[in-house]
Coordinates of C-alpha atoms in Angstrom, one line a residue:
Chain A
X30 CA 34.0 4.2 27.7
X31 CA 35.3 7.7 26.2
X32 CA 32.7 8.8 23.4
X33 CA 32.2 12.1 21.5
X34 CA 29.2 14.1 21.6
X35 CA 28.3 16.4 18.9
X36 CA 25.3 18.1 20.8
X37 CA 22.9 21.1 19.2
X38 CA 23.3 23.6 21.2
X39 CA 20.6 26.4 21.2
X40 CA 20.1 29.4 23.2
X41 CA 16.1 29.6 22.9
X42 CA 13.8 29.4 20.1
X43 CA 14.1 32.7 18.4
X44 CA 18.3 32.1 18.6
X45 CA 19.5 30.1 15.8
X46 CA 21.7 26.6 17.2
X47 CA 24.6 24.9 16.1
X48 CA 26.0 21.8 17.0
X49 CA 29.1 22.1 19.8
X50 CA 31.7 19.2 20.7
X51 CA 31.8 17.4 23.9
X52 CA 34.0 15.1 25.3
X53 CA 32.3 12.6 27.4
X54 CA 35.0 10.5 29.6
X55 CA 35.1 7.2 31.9
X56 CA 31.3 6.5 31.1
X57 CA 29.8 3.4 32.2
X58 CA 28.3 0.9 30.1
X59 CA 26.1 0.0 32.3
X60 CA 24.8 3.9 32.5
X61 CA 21.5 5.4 30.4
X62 CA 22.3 7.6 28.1
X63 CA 20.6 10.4 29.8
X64 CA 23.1 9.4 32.8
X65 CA 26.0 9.5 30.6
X66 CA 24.4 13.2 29.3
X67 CA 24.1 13.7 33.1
X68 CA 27.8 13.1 33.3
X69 CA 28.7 15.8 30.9
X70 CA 26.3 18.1 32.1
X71 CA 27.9 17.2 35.9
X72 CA 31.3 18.3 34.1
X73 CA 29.8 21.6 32.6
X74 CA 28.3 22.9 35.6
X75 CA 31.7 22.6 37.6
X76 CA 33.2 24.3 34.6
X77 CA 30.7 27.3 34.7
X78 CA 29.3 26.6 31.5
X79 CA 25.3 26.0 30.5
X80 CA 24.4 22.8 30.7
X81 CA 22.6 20.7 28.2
X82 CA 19.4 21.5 27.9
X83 CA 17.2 17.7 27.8
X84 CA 13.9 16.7 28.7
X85 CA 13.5 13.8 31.1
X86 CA 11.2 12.4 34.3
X87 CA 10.3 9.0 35.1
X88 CA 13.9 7.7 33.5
X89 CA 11.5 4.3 33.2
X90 CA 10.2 4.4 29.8
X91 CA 6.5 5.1 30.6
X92 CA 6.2 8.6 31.4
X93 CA 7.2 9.6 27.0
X94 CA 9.2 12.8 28.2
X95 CA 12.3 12.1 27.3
X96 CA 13.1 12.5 23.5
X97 CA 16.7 12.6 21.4
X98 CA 17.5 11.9 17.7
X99 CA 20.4 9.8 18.5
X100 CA 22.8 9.3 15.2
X101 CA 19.9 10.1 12.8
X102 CA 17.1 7.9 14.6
X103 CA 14.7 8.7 17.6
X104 CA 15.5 7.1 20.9
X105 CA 18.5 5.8 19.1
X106 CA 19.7 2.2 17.9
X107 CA 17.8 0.0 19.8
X108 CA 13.7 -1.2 19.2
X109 CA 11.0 -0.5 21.3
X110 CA 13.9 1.4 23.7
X111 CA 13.1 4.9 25.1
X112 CA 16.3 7.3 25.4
X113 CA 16.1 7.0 29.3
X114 CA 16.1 2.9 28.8
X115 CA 19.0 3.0 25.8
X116 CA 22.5 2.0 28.0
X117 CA 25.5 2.9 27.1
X118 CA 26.7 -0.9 26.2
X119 CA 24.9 -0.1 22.4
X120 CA 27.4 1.9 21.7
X121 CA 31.3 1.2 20.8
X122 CA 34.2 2.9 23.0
X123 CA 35.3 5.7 21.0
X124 CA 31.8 6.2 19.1
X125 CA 30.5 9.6 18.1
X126 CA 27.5 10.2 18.8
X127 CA 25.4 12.8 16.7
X128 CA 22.7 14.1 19.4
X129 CA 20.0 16.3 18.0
X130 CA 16.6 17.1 19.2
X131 CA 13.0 16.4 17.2
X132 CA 12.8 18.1 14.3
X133 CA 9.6 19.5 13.4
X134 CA 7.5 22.9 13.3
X135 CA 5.3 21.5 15.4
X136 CA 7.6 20.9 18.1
X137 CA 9.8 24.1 17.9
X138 CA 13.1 24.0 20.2
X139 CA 12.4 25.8 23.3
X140 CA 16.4 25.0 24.1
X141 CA 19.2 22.7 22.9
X142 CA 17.2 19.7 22.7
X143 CA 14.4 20.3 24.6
X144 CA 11.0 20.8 22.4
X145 CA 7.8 22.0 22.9
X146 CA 5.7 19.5 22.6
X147 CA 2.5 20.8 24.1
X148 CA 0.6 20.2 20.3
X149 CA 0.2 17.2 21.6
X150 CA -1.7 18.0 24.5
X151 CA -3.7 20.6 22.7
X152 CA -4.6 17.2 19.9
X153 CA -5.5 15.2 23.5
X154 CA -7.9 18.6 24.8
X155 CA -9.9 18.3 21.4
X156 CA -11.2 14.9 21.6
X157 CA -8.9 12.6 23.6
X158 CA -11.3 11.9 26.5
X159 CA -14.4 10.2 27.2
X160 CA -17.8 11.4 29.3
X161 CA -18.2 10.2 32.5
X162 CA -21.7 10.1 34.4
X163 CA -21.4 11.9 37.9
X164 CA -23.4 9.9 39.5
X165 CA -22.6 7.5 42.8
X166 CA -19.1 5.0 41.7
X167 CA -20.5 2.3 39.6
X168 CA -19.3 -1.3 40.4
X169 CA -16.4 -2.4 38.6
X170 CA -16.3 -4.4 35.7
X171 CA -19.8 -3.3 35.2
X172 CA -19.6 -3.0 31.3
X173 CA -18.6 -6.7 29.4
X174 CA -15.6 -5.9 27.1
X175 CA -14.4 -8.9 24.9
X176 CA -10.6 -9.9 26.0
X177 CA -9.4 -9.6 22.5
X178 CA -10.7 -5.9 22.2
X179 CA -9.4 -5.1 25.7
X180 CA -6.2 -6.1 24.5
X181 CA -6.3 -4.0 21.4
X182 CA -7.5 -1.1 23.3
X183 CA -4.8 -0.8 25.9
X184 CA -2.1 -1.5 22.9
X185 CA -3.4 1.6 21.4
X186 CA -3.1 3.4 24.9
X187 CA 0.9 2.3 25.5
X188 CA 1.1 5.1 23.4
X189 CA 3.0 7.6 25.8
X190 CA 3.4 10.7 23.5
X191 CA 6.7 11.1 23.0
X192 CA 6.4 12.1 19.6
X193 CA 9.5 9.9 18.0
X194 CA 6.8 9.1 15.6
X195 CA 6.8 12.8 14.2
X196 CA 10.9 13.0 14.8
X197 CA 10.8 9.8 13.1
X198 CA 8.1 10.7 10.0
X199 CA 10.0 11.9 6.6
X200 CA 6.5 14.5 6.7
X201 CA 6.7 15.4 10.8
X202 CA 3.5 13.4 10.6
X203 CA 1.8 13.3 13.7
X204 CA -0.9 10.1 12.6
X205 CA 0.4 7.3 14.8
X206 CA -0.1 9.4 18.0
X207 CA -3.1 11.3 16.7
X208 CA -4.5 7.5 15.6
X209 CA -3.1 5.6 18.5
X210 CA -5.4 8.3 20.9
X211 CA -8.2 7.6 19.1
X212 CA -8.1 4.1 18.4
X213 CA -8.1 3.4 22.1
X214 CA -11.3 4.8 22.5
X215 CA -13.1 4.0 19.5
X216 CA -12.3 0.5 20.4
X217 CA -14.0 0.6 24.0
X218 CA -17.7 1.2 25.1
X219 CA -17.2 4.2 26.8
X220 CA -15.6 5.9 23.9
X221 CA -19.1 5.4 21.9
X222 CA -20.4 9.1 23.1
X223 CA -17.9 10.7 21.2
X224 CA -16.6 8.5 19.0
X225 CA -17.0 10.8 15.7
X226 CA -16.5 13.9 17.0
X227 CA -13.6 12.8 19.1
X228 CA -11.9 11.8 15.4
X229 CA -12.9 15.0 13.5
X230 CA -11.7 17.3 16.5
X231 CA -8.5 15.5 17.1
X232 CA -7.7 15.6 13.2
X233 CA -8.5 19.0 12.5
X234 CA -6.2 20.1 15.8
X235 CA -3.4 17.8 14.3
X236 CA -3.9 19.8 10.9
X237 CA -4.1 23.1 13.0
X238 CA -1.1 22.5 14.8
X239 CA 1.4 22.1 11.7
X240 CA 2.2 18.2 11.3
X241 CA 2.5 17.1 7.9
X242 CA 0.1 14.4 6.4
X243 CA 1.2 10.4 6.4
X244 CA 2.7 9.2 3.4
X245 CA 2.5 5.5 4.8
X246 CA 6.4 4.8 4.9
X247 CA 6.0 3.2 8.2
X248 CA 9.4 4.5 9.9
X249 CA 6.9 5.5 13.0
X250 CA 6.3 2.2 13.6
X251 CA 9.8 1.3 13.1
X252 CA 10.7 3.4 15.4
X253 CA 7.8 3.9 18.3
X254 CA 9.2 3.2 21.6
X255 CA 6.0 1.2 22.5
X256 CA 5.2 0.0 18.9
X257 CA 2.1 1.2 18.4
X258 CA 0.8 0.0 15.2
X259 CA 0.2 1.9 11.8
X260 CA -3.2 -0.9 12.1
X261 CA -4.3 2.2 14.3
X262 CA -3.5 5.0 11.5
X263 CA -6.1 2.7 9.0
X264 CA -8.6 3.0 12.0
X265 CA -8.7 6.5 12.2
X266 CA -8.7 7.1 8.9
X267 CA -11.9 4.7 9.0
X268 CA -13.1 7.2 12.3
X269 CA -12.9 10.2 10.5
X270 CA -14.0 8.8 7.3
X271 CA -17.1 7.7 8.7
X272 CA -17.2 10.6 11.0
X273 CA -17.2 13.1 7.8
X274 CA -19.2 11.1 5.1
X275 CA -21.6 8.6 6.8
X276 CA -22.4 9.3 10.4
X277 CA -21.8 13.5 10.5
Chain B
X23 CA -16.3 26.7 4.0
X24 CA -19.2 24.4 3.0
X25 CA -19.0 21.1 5.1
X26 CA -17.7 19.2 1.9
X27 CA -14.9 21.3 1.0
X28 CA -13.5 21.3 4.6
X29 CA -13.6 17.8 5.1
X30 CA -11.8 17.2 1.5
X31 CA -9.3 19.9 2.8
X32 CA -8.1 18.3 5.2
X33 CA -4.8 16.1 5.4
X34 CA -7.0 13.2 5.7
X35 CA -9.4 14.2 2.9
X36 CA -5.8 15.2 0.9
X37 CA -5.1 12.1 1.2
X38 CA -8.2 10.3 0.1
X39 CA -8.2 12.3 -3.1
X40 CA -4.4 11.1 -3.8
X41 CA -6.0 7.3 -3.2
X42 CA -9.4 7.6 -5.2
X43 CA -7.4 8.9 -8.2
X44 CA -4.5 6.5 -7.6
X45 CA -6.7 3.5 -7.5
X46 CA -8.8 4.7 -10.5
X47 CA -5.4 4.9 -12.6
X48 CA -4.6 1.5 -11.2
X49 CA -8.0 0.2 -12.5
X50 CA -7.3 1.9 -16.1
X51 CA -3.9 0.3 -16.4
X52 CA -5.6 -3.3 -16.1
X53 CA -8.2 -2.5 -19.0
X54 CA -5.0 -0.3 -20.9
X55 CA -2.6 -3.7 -20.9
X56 CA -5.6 -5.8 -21.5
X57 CA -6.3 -4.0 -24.9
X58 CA -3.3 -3.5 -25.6
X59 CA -1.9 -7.0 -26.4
X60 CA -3.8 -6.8 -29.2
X61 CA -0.7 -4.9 -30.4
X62 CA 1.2 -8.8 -30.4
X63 CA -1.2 -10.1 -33.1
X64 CA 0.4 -10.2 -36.2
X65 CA -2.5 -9.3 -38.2
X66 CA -1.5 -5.7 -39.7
X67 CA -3.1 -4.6 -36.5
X68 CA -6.8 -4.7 -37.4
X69 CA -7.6 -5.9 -34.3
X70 CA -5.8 -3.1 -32.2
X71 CA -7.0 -0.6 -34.8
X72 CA -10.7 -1.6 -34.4
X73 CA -10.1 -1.5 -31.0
X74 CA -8.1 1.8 -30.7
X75 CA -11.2 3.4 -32.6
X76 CA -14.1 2.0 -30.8
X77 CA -12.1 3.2 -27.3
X78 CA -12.2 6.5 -28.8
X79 CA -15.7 6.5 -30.3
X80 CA -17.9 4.9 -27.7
X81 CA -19.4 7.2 -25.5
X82 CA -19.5 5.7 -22.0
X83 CA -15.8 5.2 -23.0
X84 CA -15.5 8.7 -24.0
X85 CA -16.6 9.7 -20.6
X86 CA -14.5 8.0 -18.7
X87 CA -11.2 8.8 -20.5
X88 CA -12.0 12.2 -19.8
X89 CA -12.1 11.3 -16.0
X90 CA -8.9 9.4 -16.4
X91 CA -7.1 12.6 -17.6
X92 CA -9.1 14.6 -14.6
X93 CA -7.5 11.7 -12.2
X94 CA -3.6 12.4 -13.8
X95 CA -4.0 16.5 -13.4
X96 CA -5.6 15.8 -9.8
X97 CA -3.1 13.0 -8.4
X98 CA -0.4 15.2 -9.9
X99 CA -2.0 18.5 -7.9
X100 CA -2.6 17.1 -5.0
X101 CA 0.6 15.5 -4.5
X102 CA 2.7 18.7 -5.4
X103 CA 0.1 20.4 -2.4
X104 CA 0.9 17.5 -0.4
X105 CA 4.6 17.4 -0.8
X106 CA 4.9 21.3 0.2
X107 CA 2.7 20.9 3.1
X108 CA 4.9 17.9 4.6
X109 CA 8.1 19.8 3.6
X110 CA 6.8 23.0 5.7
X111 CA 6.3 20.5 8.7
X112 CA 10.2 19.8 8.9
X113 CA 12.0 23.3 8.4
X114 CA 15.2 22.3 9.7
X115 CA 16.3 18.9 8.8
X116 CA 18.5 16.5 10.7
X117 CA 22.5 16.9 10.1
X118 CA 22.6 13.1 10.5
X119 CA 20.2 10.5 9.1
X120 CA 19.6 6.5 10.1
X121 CA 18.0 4.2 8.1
X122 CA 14.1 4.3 9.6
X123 CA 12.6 0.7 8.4
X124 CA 11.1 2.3 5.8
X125 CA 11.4 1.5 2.1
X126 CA 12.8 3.3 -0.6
X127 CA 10.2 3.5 -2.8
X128 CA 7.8 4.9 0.2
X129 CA 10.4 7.8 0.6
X130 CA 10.5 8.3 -3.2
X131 CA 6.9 8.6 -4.5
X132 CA 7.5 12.4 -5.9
X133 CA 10.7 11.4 -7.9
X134 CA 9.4 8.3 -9.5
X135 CA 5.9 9.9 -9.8
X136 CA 7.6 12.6 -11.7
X137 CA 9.2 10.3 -13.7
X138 CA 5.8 8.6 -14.8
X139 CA 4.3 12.0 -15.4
X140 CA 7.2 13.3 -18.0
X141 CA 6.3 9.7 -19.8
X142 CA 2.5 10.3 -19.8
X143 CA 3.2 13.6 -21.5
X144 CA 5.4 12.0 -24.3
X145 CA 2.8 9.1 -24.8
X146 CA 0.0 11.3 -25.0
X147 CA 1.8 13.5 -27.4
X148 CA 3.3 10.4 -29.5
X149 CA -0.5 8.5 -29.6
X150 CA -3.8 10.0 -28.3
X151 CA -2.9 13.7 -29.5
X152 CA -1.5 12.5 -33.3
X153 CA -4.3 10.3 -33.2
X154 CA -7.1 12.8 -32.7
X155 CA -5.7 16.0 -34.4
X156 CA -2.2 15.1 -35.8
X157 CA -1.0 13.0 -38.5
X158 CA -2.0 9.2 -38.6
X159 CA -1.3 6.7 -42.1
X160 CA -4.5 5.2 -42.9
X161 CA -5.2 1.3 -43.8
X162 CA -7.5 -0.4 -45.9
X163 CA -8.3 -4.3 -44.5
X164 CA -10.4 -6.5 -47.4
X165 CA -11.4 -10.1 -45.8
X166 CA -12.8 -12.0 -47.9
X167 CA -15.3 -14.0 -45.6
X168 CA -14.8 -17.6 -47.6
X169 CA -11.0 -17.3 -47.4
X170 CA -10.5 -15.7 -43.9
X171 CA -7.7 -13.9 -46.4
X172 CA -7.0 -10.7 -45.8
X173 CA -5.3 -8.4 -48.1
X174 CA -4.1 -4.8 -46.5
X175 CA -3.3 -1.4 -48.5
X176 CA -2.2 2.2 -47.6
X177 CA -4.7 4.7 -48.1
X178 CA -3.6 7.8 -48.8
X179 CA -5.0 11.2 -46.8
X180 CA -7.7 12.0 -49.9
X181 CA -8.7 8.2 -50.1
X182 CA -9.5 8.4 -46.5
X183 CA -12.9 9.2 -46.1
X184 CA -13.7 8.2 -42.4
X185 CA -13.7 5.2 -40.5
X186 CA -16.1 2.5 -42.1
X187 CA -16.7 -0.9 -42.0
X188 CA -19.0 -3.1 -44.1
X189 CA -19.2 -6.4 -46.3
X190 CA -19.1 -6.2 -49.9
X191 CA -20.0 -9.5 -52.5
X192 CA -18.6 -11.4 -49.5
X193 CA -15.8 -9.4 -48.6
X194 CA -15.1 -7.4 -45.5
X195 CA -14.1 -3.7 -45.9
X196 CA -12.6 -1.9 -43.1
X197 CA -10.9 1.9 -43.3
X198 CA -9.4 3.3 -40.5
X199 CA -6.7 5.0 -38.7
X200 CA -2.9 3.1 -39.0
X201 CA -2.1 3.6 -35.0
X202 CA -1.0 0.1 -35.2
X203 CA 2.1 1.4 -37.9
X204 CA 2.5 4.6 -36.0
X205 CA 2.8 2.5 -32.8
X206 CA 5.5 0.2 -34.7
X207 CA 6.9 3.2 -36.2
X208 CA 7.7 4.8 -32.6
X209 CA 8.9 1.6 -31.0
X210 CA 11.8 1.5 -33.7
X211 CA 13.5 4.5 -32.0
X212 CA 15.9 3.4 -29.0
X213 CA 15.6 6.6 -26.9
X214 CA 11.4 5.6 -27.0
X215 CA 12.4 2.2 -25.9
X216 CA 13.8 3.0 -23.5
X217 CA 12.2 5.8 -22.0
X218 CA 9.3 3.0 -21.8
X219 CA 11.2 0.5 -20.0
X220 CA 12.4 3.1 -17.9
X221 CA 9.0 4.7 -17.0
X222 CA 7.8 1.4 -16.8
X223 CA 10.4 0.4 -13.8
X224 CA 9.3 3.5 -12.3
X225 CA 5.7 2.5 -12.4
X226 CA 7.0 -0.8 -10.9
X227 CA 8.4 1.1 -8.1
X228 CA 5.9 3.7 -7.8
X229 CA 3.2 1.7 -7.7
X230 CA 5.1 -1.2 -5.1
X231 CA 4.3 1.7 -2.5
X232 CA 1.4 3.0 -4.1
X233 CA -1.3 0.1 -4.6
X234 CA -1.2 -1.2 -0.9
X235 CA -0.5 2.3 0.4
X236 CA -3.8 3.1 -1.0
X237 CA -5.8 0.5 1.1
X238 CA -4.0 2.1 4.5
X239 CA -5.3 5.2 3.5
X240 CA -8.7 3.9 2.7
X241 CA -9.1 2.3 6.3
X242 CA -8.6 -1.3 4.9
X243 CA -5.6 -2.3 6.5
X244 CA -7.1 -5.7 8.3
X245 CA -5.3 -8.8 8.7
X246 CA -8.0 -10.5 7.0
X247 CA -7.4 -9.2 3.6
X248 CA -4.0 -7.3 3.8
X249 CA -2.1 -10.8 2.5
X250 CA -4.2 -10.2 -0.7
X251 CA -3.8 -6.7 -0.8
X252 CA 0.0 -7.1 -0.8
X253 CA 0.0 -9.8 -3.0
X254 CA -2.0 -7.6 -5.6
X255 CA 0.5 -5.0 -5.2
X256 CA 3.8 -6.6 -5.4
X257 CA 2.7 -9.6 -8.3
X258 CA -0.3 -7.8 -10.4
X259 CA 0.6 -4.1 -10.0
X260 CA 4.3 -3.8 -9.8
X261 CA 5.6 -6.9 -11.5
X262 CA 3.0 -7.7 -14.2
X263 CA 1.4 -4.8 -15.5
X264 CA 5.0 -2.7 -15.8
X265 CA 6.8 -5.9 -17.6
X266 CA 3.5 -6.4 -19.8
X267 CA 3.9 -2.7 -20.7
X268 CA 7.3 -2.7 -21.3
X269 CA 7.2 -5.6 -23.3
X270 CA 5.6 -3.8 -25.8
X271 CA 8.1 -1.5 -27.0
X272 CA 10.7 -3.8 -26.7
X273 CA 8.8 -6.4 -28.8
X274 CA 8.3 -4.0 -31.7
X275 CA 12.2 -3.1 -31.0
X276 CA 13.3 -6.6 -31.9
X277 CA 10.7 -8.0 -33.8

C-alpha cells in the first residue's frame, strides 16, 4: 500500500506546529499503524531528519499509551480498536490519512503527537485507590462479591486511560475516565472507605486540571477503545451528588 | 468559599443547575399547552381569558411564574458559563473532523437554545408584558344562565373598570382583559407564524437532547427506567408539546 500522511509536526510545547507531508511507501496491510508510522520514521532517521514524535508501549491494546486522532476520530475508523491494534487493511491504497494528536488544554503537546497526559494520573492520586489493612495476607476470596457486580466493576476498570474520551469530547470532557475510576470502586466492598471522598477529590482534580464539563453527546462512548459506558458518568454523578448533598 | 457555593461551582454542580432549571421549564410547558388549548374553543375566548387572569392573579401562581422567569435567566447563564468553560478546554481544534456517534442536536444545544431564547423574548414582549403594562382590548361576556347564550361586546379603555365577574337577574357578567383577540390578532401576521413554528422545531430539537440528557445528569440513567425516560423525551417532549404549540399559531393563521 502507498498512503499519504499529513502529520503535525511540533517542535515542543511553547513552539507552534503545523502539519508536514509524508509519503509512506510499500506498507503492509497486514502492519499496525504505529508499524506503518515506524516505517516512515525508519525512513526519516536514515534521511537525518527528526522523527515523529508518538507515544506507544505494550503495542497490545491494554497498556492505553498509545493515542492518535486518525482522520478526525481517536484511534481511528474502527470500534473498540486502539491505534497500536488498528492494521493497515482499514485503510484504501492511496488513502490520506490526516494524523493529529489529542486536542485539549489538559493534554498540551509535549512534541508532534505525543501529549502530556499526566492529569490523568494526578485525577488517579486524588482518590483513585482504596485502603488496604497492613496486616498478615488475608485469604483470598475472603469478601463475597455478587457475580453480576463483579462484572460491572471490572467493566468500569477496562478503562486503560488513554484519554480518546477527552480527544473524542466536543468539551475535552474528561467524565468517562474520571467516572469509569470511580465507578469501579464504588461498586466493590473495598471501595466503601472512601467511597465519597474518592468522588469529590477526583472531581474537583478533573475541574482543577482544565477538562471541560459533559454535555452528554456520547461520542466518548462511541469512541472508547474499551467501551466503557456513559452508565458510569450517571454513577458518578450520583457519587458526587451524594457525596456533596447527603452523606458530606 | 462556603461549602454550598463550592459544590454548586463545580462542573458537576454547573451542570445540575442547567438540569433543575431545564426540567422545571419542561414541567411548565406541560401546564403552559395544557391551558392553552383553551385558545381552540370557539367561545370568544372566555374561557382562555378567565383563565389567562386567574394565572396571573393567584398567588401561589404568581410565585411560581416568578421562578419560571428565574429558571430562563439562570439556564440561559449558566449555559453561556458552561459553553466558555468547555470552549477553553479545546484551544486548538482539529483540522479534520469524523462523525463521533453523536447526534446533532447533542452538538447543537447553544444554537437551538439561542433560538428558543430570541422567541421567549418576542412572546413575552407580544403577551405577558402588553398584558400587564401595555395595551390590551377589553371584553364584556353577558350569559344569561337559562339560555346558556352568551352575548359578547367591546369595552372601551374608560368602560373598563377592572376585572369582575358576577350574576345579575340571572345573567352572568364578566369584564376582563381581550388576550384572547390580541392572541388572534398576532397569529394573523405570517413572520409571527412562523417564527412560532420555527422556535417551536427548535424546541423539538432542543429538547430531543435536553429532557433525557437531564436524567444522565441527574444520576438516573438505569436500565430500569431509561426506556421511559426516552420515550418521554422523544413522544411527549419533542414531538407533542412543540406540534401542540405550534398548532396554535397556525390554527388562528387559517381559521
Amino acid at each position: 500500500m502507498n498512503l499519504t500522511l499529513k502529520v503535525w509536526r511540533q517542535k515542543n510545547s511553547q513552539t507552534p506546529g503545523k502539519f508536514v507531508t509524508y509519503k509512506a511507501e510499500e506498507i503492509s496491510p497486514d502492519m499496525s499503524f504505529l508499524e506503518m508510522l515506524d516505517v516512515v520514521n525508519e525512513k526519516l532517521v536514515k534521511t537525518q531528519e527528526d522523527p515523529i514524535q508518538f507515544d506507544h508501549d505494550c503495542r497490545e491494546g491494554i497498556c492505553g499509551m498509545c493515542s492518535l486522532m486518525i482522520n478526525g476520530e481517536p484511534h481511528g475508523p474502527k470500534r473498540a480498536t486502539t491505534t497500536c491494534q488498528l492494521h493497515m487493511r482499514s485503510f484504501k491504497d492511496g488513502e490520506t490519512i490526516v494524523i493529529e494528536p489529542w486536542r485539549a488544554a489538559a493534554f498540551p503537546v509535549v512534541k508532534d503527537l505525543a501529549v502530556d497526559r499526566s492529569a490523568f494520573d494526578r485525577i488517579q492520586q486524588a482518590g483513585g485507590y482504596v485502603s488496604v489493612g497492613t496486616g498478615g495476607v488475608p485469604d483470598a476470596n475472603e469478601i463475597l462479591i455478587p457475580k453480576t457486580i463483579a462484572d460491572e466493576a471490572f467493566n468500569s476498570a477496562t478503562c486503560i486511560g488513554c484519554g480518546a474520551c477527552v480527544a473524542a469530547c466536543k468539551n475535552a470532557s474528561a467524565m468517562l475516565f474520571v467516572s469509569a475510576k470511580v465507578s469501579q470502586y464504588a461498586m466493590l466492598p473495598q471501595g466503601q472507605t472512601e467511597r465519597y471522598e474518592r468522588a469529590k477529590a477526583m472531581v474537583n482534580q478533573m475541574d482543577d486540571e482544565g477538562f471541560g464539563s459533559c454535555t452528554n453527546t456520547y461520542a466518548c462512548e462511541a469512541q472508547c477503545p474499551k467501551e466503557i459506558k456513559v452508565t458510569n458518568i450517571a454513577r458518578m454523578n450520583r457519587e458526587y451528588f451524594n457525596a456533596e448533598f447527603i452523606k458530606g | 468559599m462556603s461549602n454550598f457555593s463550592k459544590t454548586f461551582s463545580s462542573t458537576l454542580g454547573k451542570k445540575l443547575i442547567m438540569c433543575l432549571t431545564g426540567l422545571f421549564l419542561c414541567s411548565f410547558l406541560i401546564i403552559h399547552l395544557i391551558g392553552n388549548f383553551q385558545l381552540f374553543k370557539d367561545d370568544a375566548g372566555l374561557a382562555f381569558n378567565e383563565y389567562a387572569y386567574f394565572m396571573t392573579n393567584f398567588a401561589p401562581i404568581k410565585v411560581v411564574s416568578y421562578l419560571l422567569y428565574l429558571s430562563i435567566l439562570v439556564h440561559t447563564i449558566w449555559a453561556i458559563i458552561l459553553t466558555q468553560k468547555n470552549k477553553a478546554a479545546r484551544p486548538v481544534p482539529y483540522a479534520k473532523k469524523a462523525g463521533n456517534g453523536s447526534i446533532w442536536s447533542s452538538r447543537n444545544m447553544g444554537i437551538l437554545g439561542t433560538m428558543i431564547f430570541i422567541f421567549i423574548v418576542v412572546h413575552m414582549s407580544n403577551f405577558w408584558y402588553n398584558y400587564h403594562w401595555g395595551t390590551t382590548p377589553y371584553i364584556e361576556y353577558r350569559t344569561d344562565l337559562n339560555t346558556g347564550i352568551t352575548q359578547v361586546k367591546e369595552l372601551t379603555e374608560a368602560e373598563f373598570t377592572g376585572h369582575v365577574s358576577y350574576v345579575e337577574n340571572g345573567v352572568q357578567i364578566i369584564k376582563a382583559k381581550d388576550l384572547y383577540k390580541a392572541v388572534a390578532f398576532s397569529f394573523q401576521q405570517l413572520w409571527i407564524v412562523a417564527l412560532y413554528v420555527v422556535a417551536m422545531a427548535a424546541l423539538a430539537f432542543h429538547l430531543l437532547h435536553g429532557f433525557q440528557s437531564a436524567f444522565q445528569t441527574l444520576g438516573w440513567n438505569h436500565s430500569k427506567y431509561r426506556p421511559l425516560i426516552n420515550f418521554l423525551g422523544v413522544w411527549v417532549f419533542s414531538v407533542l408539546v412543540p406540534i401542540g404549540f405550534a398548532a396554535m399559531p397556525l390554527y388562528f393563521f387559517f381559521k
